[in-house]
Amino acid sequence: MSFSNDLFLFRGFRVRSLFRCGAAQLHPCTVTMSSSILSGLKPISVNTLNQGILKPAFESLTLLSSHPLTSPSRLEHAHSLLLDFCTTEKALPQGQQLHARLLKSHVSVFLATKLVHMYGKCGSLLDTLKVFDEITERTIFTWNAMMGAFVSSGKYLAAIELYREMRALGVALDACTFPSVLKACGALGETRSGAEIHGVAVKCGYGEVVFVCNALISMYAKCGDLDGARVLFDGIMMEKEDTVSWNSIISAHVAEGKCLEALSLFRRMQEVGAESNTYTFVAALQGCEDPSFVKLGMEIHGFVLKSNHFVDVYVANALIAMYAKCVRMEDSVRVFNSMICRDCVSWNTLLSGLVQNELYSDALNYFRDMQGSGLKFDQVSVLNLIAASGRLGNLLKGKEVHAYVIRNGMDSNMQIGNTMIDMYGKCFCLKYMGRAFECMPKKDLISWTTVIAGYAQNECHLEAMNLFRMVQVDGMAVDPMMIGSVLQACSELKSKNFVREIHGYVLKRDLADAVLQNAIVNVYGEVGHIDYARRVFESIKSKDIVSWTSMITCCVHNGLPVEALELFYTLNQFKIHPDSIAVISALSATASLSSLKKGKEIHGFLIRKGFFLEGPIASSLVDTYAHCGSVENSRKIFNSVKQRDLILWTSMINANGMHGCGSKAIALFKKMTYENVIPDHITFLALLNACSHSGLRDEGKRVFNIMKYEYKLEPWPEHYACMVDLLSRSNSLEEAHHFVRNMPIKPTSEVWCALLSASRIHSNKELGELTAKKLLQSDTENSGKYVLISNIFAADGRWNDVEEVRLRMKGNGTKKTPGCSWIEVENKIHTFMARDKSHPKSDDICLKLAQFTELLEKGGYRAQTKFVFHNVSEEEKIHMLYRHSERLALGYGLLVTPNGTSIRITKNLRICDDCHAFFKIASQVSQRTLVVRDAHRFHHFERGICSCGDFW
């Protein structure tokens, strides 16, 4: 029987016998099969090997072994080819079966080396070591195979130790030794060891071997010595047309973030005529994954189309990733749709791009298409699907994915578990979030951080704090991100003690980086600990714009607008450029002060610095001008914005309402809905306030019904309070009382206050008495309700009841907020308290005010003293009224401003009845427009009339 022309049938291909006489032996490092096999075999899976290929091959090998004419060399060659085939296809069970056959006879060093190589490539390091240890006469190929196995298994230190053992034993190295050991040095960042091996390679005469040089370039780059890699490439590499060398140096630059240099190298590669391959294009496209390099990426895309590499799935995947990173998802999708063959990486790259670009609905649609294509979701697919479900708040889809994860045995994967926790948190499903966390077999720092953040963001602040306590008790490591979530919980709990405790923990553990310090400043501000916030701010060595903005915001939130603006103007001294958030905080401070001049200054700053007056900035400007009494400027800003969002519409509606322009607010609302902008609770609150301040009773009732029945929005307590105020202003007290009695929720103190104010104004004593009792029974302990009740009792001369209310205030520790008014003159804020004498021009102000009051009394003004303490003389009562803070501010305005100019005053409390009457007559006598913003609304006094219609 002759074996020289035997034929095997592999998957429909006729292949010449593997066991020809005189066939040349393959080099032990070779991992591909002979050219005759490669020309006849397609890539196949291990299952196919089990079923249809190796079985007849083993049968033929048995037949070959038993034939008397088979020479040992021919049989060894047959075993070698089959081992190579098992190595290529990573067919470990079949390789082990072949190993078992070889053990029955003597295993040559050649075949033993083949076994070492096969086990190493199949990932069975224990078997590799066992075979290697049994080889007594090792060749350089054996040593290289073992070193390659260590590197393939990620045992880089073991690979370096093996190299040192080779050197100690005097093993003669060849060129194939160096790539593996250099790869191990690069993975460990062992620059020194790598440089020593570089010297040995040069000494052995392999320093200019192309693949050794490529390994050296890669090693230096991974060790962070990009200059060394570049010197090697420019100086030693003689074959400048070697594609692998170019690919190595380009990839090295991309890996180090030197994308511009990488792209310059790519251009130079084209200039010298080196041929580009798949790896070249992939590396170059990775260097373009930044919006600033998108044009270069498009040029490479064009080059790819001309070179016919576009059919390459790896290049197409790189193009999808590049366009996605450059925020050009339309181009990314276009590349994906033009692909003839797509692998799992293609789908995952597109899906990741859609999620990263916040196109979550599109991502879910493509997930369905992927499912329909027959491809199975892998870990990356599942992670993207979970993330998209979470961002959309699609709980049903999230649960479907969770079920898929459990069915496919992925629930033990820590990364998937962490993403699942995040998804349930974003879908507000805390029950499932807690279960997902508890069911994780292993938890890392990210697991704990994610679940704590989930509870903190869903207003379960105590649960977040308790979990953090568990982290502390277990002695786990804590990072700044976890502390950030804990601080959020502390902020919402308004617990100063918790914040101080966490701050102390941060200092003890030395966790305070810049981001965390800024967060601590913020939280101290939110809990009202402004002194601590200031201390932390001052302790930050390198303050960035976030640090300054945090401190500015703290001042704004704690009623320190002057300090906030001082900080904002200080930025210029440190040459720090304000960002949009800093500007918005400064505008908020300006609005608090009603400082029109400063508002205009910041507006001018925005224009000079090229800020786009849209989005949050436009809304803040509208709100600022409205709070500064210039609703006309608010309208100008609003009309100049082309793309108006809901916040801007709401701000403009509120601006009109503040100034008593209720009809304009309603017209804006109609225009907003016509433009398909969907209103929310805040929009309706602003609209109801506008109707209330303008006395638009029927329109307000209609708006309330639209909110409930057309937009299906359940009213908040604030909406009910607005409705009561609206009905009360129109003297519909019985209807207002009926409305309160039939509210589906318990009336708040704001509701009773609105009804009580109306009862006082419309002299309904019976309803006032009833409402006062309800208000005293309410839970809220603010000074405003006590002052209102006290004033009503005082108006009726019920001084014993007044005293009882004041004693109750004292017993509860409730203090009346002192009245404070301020006026801006010549770019400076002047503040006045009641009966204040601290101003430098106090005597002049009092004299001016006395002279002006005399004029008003001639015009018919009479002080209303019925709300003042009964145990003082009438003269003293009048003197106390004359020294109210808003009158002092007016006196200063009359003293220092030219005749005829408008005077703008802001007060922190509601303007009293007597001062309101005073300002009406003052506007007529002085022939000035007086604008007063109190805690409730704006009052425009002109020619003896107030815009509020005497109801505020």
XYZ file of N, CA, C and O in Angstrom, residues 90-212:
492
model
N -6.994 25.799 18.637
C -7.118 25.759 20.106
C -8.003 24.588 20.550
O -8.876 24.718 21.399
N -7.758 23.450 19.935
C -8.527 22.235 20.231
C -7.818 21.452 21.335
O -7.109 20.469 21.074
N -7.996 21.891 22.595
C -7.281 21.297 23.728
C -7.622 19.826 23.931
O -6.713 19.005 24.105
N -8.907 19.417 23.939
C -9.207 17.981 24.170
C -8.550 17.077 23.133
O -8.032 15.997 23.475
N -8.560 17.520 21.871
C -7.952 16.699 20.820
C -6.428 16.673 20.966
O -5.786 15.641 20.705
N -5.862 17.813 21.405
C -4.417 17.851 21.643
C -4.019 16.921 22.778
O -2.987 16.241 22.712
N -4.838 16.885 23.838
C -4.561 15.972 24.957
C -4.665 14.514 24.524
O -3.897 13.653 24.967
N -5.621 14.238 23.624
C -5.789 12.864 23.111
C -4.549 12.455 22.314
O -4.045 11.328 22.443
N -4.036 13.370 21.526
C -2.840 13.092 20.729
C -1.626 12.896 21.635
O -0.778 12.037 21.391
N -1.562 13.719 22.717
C -0.493 13.584 23.698
C -0.524 12.178 24.323
O 0.528 11.525 24.502
N -1.722 11.707 24.648
C -1.863 10.368 25.241
C -1.353 9.286 24.303
O -0.717 8.309 24.749
N -1.601 9.448 22.998
C -1.106 8.464 22.016
C 0.420 8.468 21.987
O 1.054 7.417 21.876
N 0.991 9.714 22.075
C 2.446 9.828 21.992
C 3.133 9.196 23.200
O 4.266 8.713 23.109
N 2.476 9.233 24.382
C 3.068 8.686 25.601
C 3.312 7.178 25.509
O 4.128 6.621 26.262
N 2.603 6.506 24.590
C 2.759 5.058 24.424
C 4.099 4.717 23.774
O 4.557 3.587 23.831
N 4.677 5.718 23.130
C 5.985 5.512 22.495
C 6.940 6.611 22.970
O 6.561 7.479 23.739
N 8.159 6.577 22.483
C 9.132 7.596 22.867
C 8.763 8.931 22.224
O 8.533 8.999 21.020
N 8.714 9.983 23.058
C 8.395 11.326 22.549
C 9.690 12.066 22.313
O 10.477 12.288 23.240
N 9.922 12.440 21.046
C 11.146 13.164 20.715
C 11.092 14.590 21.265
O 10.024 15.102 21.602
N 12.266 15.238 21.329
C 12.326 16.633 21.768
C 11.510 17.511 20.835
O 10.831 18.458 21.271
N 11.549 17.171 19.563
C 10.803 17.945 18.570
C 9.303 17.931 18.881
O 8.651 18.975 18.946
N 8.726 16.730 19.098
C 7.297 16.618 19.382
C 6.959 17.148 20.774
O 5.889 17.726 20.989
N 7.885 16.963 21.727
C 7.646 17.503 23.069
C 7.550 19.033 23.018
O 6.719 19.651 23.703
N 8.405 19.629 22.195
C 8.352 21.085 22.017
C 7.031 21.489 21.384
O 6.424 22.512 21.764
N 6.587 20.676 20.422
C 5.283 20.932 19.798
C 4.160 20.884 20.841
O 3.219 21.685 20.809
N 4.262 19.927 21.765
C 3.254 19.809 22.828
C 3.282 21.039 23.748
O 2.234 21.563 24.140
N 4.494 21.493 24.107
C 4.616 22.695 24.934
C 3.931 23.865 24.235
O 3.170 24.634 24.857
N 4.205 24.000 22.950
C 3.625 25.105 22.173
C 2.102 24.994 22.107
O 1.388 25.986 22.297
N 1.602 23.769 21.873
C 0.165 23.544 21.754
C -0.547 23.856 23.064
O -1.541 24.594 23.089
N -0.027 23.343 24.188
C -0.661 23.589 25.490
C -0.624 25.079 25.856
O -1.562 25.621 26.425
N 0.475 25.718 25.525
C 0.581 27.151 25.805
C -0.459 27.966 25.055
O -1.108 28.851 25.627
N -0.640 27.668 23.776
C -1.613 28.397 22.961
C -3.054 28.079 23.359
O -3.948 28.902 23.190
N -3.269 26.869 23.888
C -4.622 26.479 24.321
C -4.926 26.962 25.742
O -6.023 26.710 26.260
N -3.958 27.600 26.406
C -4.199 28.178 27.721
C -4.083 27.215 28.872
O -4.505 27.524 29.994
N -3.502 26.026 28.646
C -3.357 25.034 29.718
C -1.918 25.090 30.239
O -1.060 24.295 29.849
N -1.656 26.037 31.134
C -0.292 26.282 31.594
C 0.242 25.116 32.427
O 1.436 24.792 32.345
N -0.625 24.474 33.220
C -0.171 23.346 34.041
C 0.360 22.212 33.178
O 1.422 21.619 33.468
N -0.378 21.890 32.109
C 0.085 20.848 31.185
C 1.381 21.269 30.501
O 2.277 20.447 30.270
N 1.472 22.562 30.171
C 2.691 23.079 29.525
C 3.897 22.848 30.420
O 4.945 22.350 29.977
N 3.758 23.252 31.687
C 4.865 23.105 32.640
C 5.240 21.631 32.847
O 6.423 21.281 32.967
N 4.221 20.768 32.887
C 4.477 19.334 33.107
C 5.306 18.749 31.972
O 6.297 18.032 32.208
N 4.920 19.074 30.729
C 5.664 18.564 29.575
C 7.064 19.146 29.550
O 8.063 18.438 29.316
N 7.155 20.479 29.815
C 8.460 21.158 29.784
C 9.415 20.550 30.813
O 10.599 20.315 30.522
N 8.915 20.272 32.023
C 9.764 19.720 33.079
C 10.255 18.314 32.756
O 11.304 17.879 33.253
N 9.481 17.581 31.937
C 9.852 16.199 31.603
C 10.883 16.127 30.477
O 11.447 15.064 30.204
N 11.120 17.270 29.796
C 12.094 17.280 28.693
C 13.489 17.456 29.293
O 13.786 18.455 29.942
N 14.340 16.488 29.063
C 15.694 16.541 29.637
C 16.656 17.298 28.731
O 17.523 18.026 29.206
N 16.496 17.129 27.440
C 17.376 17.810 26.486
C 16.566 18.875 25.747
O 15.933 18.605 24.735
N 16.605 20.071 26.299
C 15.783 21.153 25.731
C 16.562 21.921 24.677
O 17.737 22.240 24.883
N 15.877 22.223 23.600
C 16.464 23.067 22.558
C 16.004 24.510 22.782
O 15.142 24.786 23.627
N 16.588 25.423 22.018
C 16.155 26.820 22.119
C 14.683 26.957 21.763
O 13.955 27.781 22.317
N 14.195 26.060 20.872
C 12.784 26.110 20.489
C 11.895 25.744 21.678
O 10.818 26.308 21.867
N 12.370 24.796 22.508
C 11.608 24.391 23.699
C 11.513 25.550 24.688
O 10.435 25.854 25.228
N 12.662 26.183 24.938
C 12.672 27.327 25.849
C 11.757 28.454 25.343
O 10.996 29.051 26.113
N 11.841 28.724 24.038
C 11.002 29.785 23.461
C 9.516 29.458 23.582
O 8.687 30.334 23.845
N 9.195 28.168 23.375
C 7.795 27.750 23.472
C 7.275 27.943 24.896
O 6.148 28.403 25.117
N 8.102 27.589 25.889
C 7.696 27.753 27.292
C 7.537 29.227 27.652
O 6.597 29.622 28.347
N 8.447 30.043 27.165
C 8.359 31.481 27.430
C 7.097 32.067 26.796
O 6.393 32.870 27.412
N 6.797 31.642 25.582
C 5.582 32.095 24.910
C 4.328 31.690 25.671
O 3.345 32.444 25.738
N 4.362 30.466 26.286
C 3.216 29.994 27.077
C 3.007 30.878 28.302
O 1.870 31.226 28.651
N 4.110 31.254 28.970
C 3.995 32.158 30.127
C 3.371 33.496 29.720
O 2.495 34.017 30.402
N 3.839 34.038 28.615
C 3.332 35.338 28.150
C 1.862 35.232 27.763
O 1.043 36.098 28.113
N 1.489 34.165 27.049
C 0.087 33.964 26.634
C -0.836 33.865 27.836
O -2.000 34.277 27.776
N -0.313 33.301 28.946
C -1.125 33.133 30.155
C -1.055 34.337 31.091
O -1.626 34.311 32.184
N -0.357 35.383 30.689
C -0.253 36.588 31.515
C 0.731 36.456 32.663
O 0.749 37.308 33.559
N 1.572 35.420 32.646
C 2.581 35.224 33.697
C 3.889 35.877 33.248
O 4.885 35.206 32.933
N 3.855 37.207 33.245
C 4.982 37.953 32.659
C 6.245 37.842 33.498
O 7.352 37.709 32.958
N 6.089 37.870 34.810
C 7.256 37.768 35.678
C 7.928 36.412 35.512
O 9.168 36.318 35.484
N 7.106 35.363 35.371
C 7.650 34.010 35.162
C 8.422 33.935 33.845
O 9.460 33.258 33.755
N 7.947 34.646 32.830
C 8.626 34.659 31.532
C 10.004 35.301 31.657
O 11.005 34.800 31.097
N 10.073 36.421 32.411
C 11.360 37.092 32.597
C 12.312 36.209 33.401
O 13.506 36.111 33.101
N 11.780 35.537 34.439
C 12.609 34.634 35.243
C 13.139 33.478 34.389
O 14.288 33.044 34.552
N 12.316 32.981 33.477
C 12.748 31.893 32.592
C 13.878 32.373 31.680
O 14.855 31.641 31.439
N 13.744 33.595 31.183
C 14.807 34.168 30.347
C 16.122 34.241 31.137
O 17.191 33.906 30.612
N 16.031 34.695 32.396
C 17.245 34.790 33.217
C 17.865 33.411 33.466
O 19.091 33.249 33.527
N 16.985 32.410 33.624
C 17.488 31.034 33.804
C 18.218 30.564 32.550
O 19.273 29.915 32.632
N 17.655 30.919 31.380
C 18.309 30.565 30.112
C 19.699 31.181 30.040
O 20.667 30.526 29.629
N 19.772 32.449 30.437
C 21.062 33.136 30.395
C 22.053 32.485 31.373
O 23.236 32.320 31.059
N 21.544 32.114 32.547
C 22.421 31.493 33.563
C 22.937 30.128 33.096
O 24.078 29.753 33.391
N 22.100 29.400 32.366
C 22.470 28.071 31.884
C 23.281 28.127 30.592
O 23.719 27.083 30.099
N 23.409 29.324 30.040
C 24.197 29.478 28.823
C 23.475 29.015 27.567
O 24.127 28.633 26.584
N 22.160 29.006 27.588
C 21.395 28.604 26.409
C 21.631 29.625 25.299
O 21.547 30.843 25.517
N 21.947 29.132 24.108
C 22.186 30.026 22.969
C 20.852 30.604 22.502
O 19.950 29.870 22.085
N 20.718 31.917 22.582
C 19.451 32.573 22.227
C 19.335 32.727 20.719
O 20.354 32.856 20.023
N 18.111 32.718 20.231
C 17.881 33.061 18.822
C 16.949 34.277 18.751
O 16.494 34.794 19.777
N 16.661 34.736 17.567
C 15.851 35.952 17.390
C 14.457 35.792 17.968
O 13.853 36.769 18.451
N 13.914 34.545 17.951
C 12.535 34.313 18.426
C 12.431 34.404 19.950
O 11.319 34.467 20.489
N 13.550 34.402 20.644
C 13.520 34.509 22.106
C 13.059 35.894 22.548
O 12.326 36.038 23.537
N 13.490 36.917 21.812
C 13.337 38.288 22.286
C 11.903 38.843 22.232
O 11.497 39.544 23.167
N 11.105 38.584 21.207
C 9.745 39.162 21.208
C 8.932 38.804 22.446
O 8.247 39.661 23.017
N 9.000 37.530 22.898
C 8.193 37.116 24.055
C 8.644 37.795 25.331
O 7.834 38.349 26.091
N 9.967 37.777 25.597
C 10.447 38.361 26.846
C 10.293 39.878 26.841
O 10.015 40.503 27.872
N 10.420 40.506 25.672
C 10.223 41.961 25.584
C 8.752 42.321 25.807
O 8.438 43.354 26.416
N 7.853 41.463 25.338
C 6.421 41.694 25.582
C 6.134 41.627 27.081
O 5.344 42.429 27.615
N 6.775 40.697 27.772
C 6.600 40.581 29.229
C 7.116 41.836 29.931
O 6.478 42.358 30.851
N 8.256 42.357 29.487
C 8.809 43.587 30.087
C 7.856 44.766 29.872
O 7.646 45.575 30.785
N 7.308 44.860 28.682
C 6.372 45.948 28.382
C 5.125 45.872 29.231
O 4.637 46.894 29.735
N 4.608 44.648 29.422
C 3.390 44.479 30.226
C 3.616 44.868 31.680
O 2.721 45.396 32.338
N 4.831 44.609 32.196
C 5.148 44.923 33.596
C 5.732 46.327 33.767
O 5.952 46.764 34.895
N 5.992 47.010 32.658
C 6.613 48.330 32.745
C 8.059 48.263 33.198
O 8.586 49.208 33.779
N 8.726 47.136 32.921
C 10.110 46.925 33.350
C 11.074 47.532 32.324
O 11.692 46.840 31.507
N 11.230 48.852 32.376
C 12.097 49.537 31.407
C 13.547 49.078 31.541
O 14.238 48.853 30.534
N 13.983 48.947 32.792
C 15.381 48.574 33.013
C 15.688 47.191 32.449
O 16.684 46.994 31.742
N 14.835 46.212 32.754
C 15.029 44.850 32.229
C 14.952 44.846 30.709
O 15.728 44.174 30.026
N 13.995 45.631 30.177
C 13.843 45.711 28.727
C 15.079 46.273 28.058
O 15.521 45.778 27.002
N 15.675 47.311 28.670
C 16.892 47.913 28.106
C 18.059 46.924 28.145
O 18.883 46.854 27.205
N 18.154 46.136 29.250
C 19.206 45.117 29.343
C 19.046 44.076 28.231
O 20.024 43.681 27.582
N 17.799 43.638 28.021
C 17.542 42.631 26.976
C 17.827 43.222 25.602
O 18.316 42.528 24.694
N 17.541 44.518 25.443
C 17.869 45.211 24.191
C 19.379 45.100 23.927
O 19.812 44.785 22.803
N 20.157 45.330 24.980
C 21.615 45.229 24.834
C 22.052 43.828 24.443
O 22.947 43.648 23.597
N 21.442 42.805 25.055
C 21.769 41.415 24.721
C 21.418 41.117 23.266
O 22.185 40.442 22.550
N 20.256 41.623 22.806
C 19.839 41.394 21.416
C 20.849 41.985 20.444
O 21.213 41.350 19.438
N 21.337 43.189 20.764
C 22.352 43.823 19.900
C 23.645 43.016 19.925
O 24.283 42.764 18.884
N 24.051 42.577 21.123
C 25.291 41.814 21.284
C 25.238 40.489 20.520
O 26.246 40.043 19.961
N 24.016 39.884 20.498
C 23.850 38.595 19.810
C 23.659 38.763 18.303
O 23.510 37.765 17.581
N 23.631 40.006 17.849
C 23.491 40.241 16.407
C 22.064 40.295 15.905
O 21.829 40.243 14.685
N 21.102 40.392 16.848
C 19.688 40.432 16.421
C 19.080 41.831 16.536
O 17.878 42.005 16.385
N 19.897 42.817 16.808
C 19.393 44.181 17.043
C 18.744 44.818 15.838
O 17.962 45.748 15.980
N 19.083 44.313 14.647
C 18.505 44.903 13.441
C 17.507 43.968 12.769
O 17.032 44.260 11.658
N 17.198 42.839 13.408
C 16.154 41.951 12.877
C 14.811 42.671 13.031
O 14.490 43.183 14.109
N 14.060 42.711 11.952
C 12.857 43.549 11.910
C 11.892 43.213 13.038
O 11.439 44.104 13.770
N 11.554 41.939 13.211
C 10.539 41.629 14.227
C 11.073 41.839 15.644
O 10.309 42.106 16.569
N 12.372 41.758 15.852
C 12.955 42.073 17.154
C 12.857 43.583 17.407
O 12.504 44.023 18.508
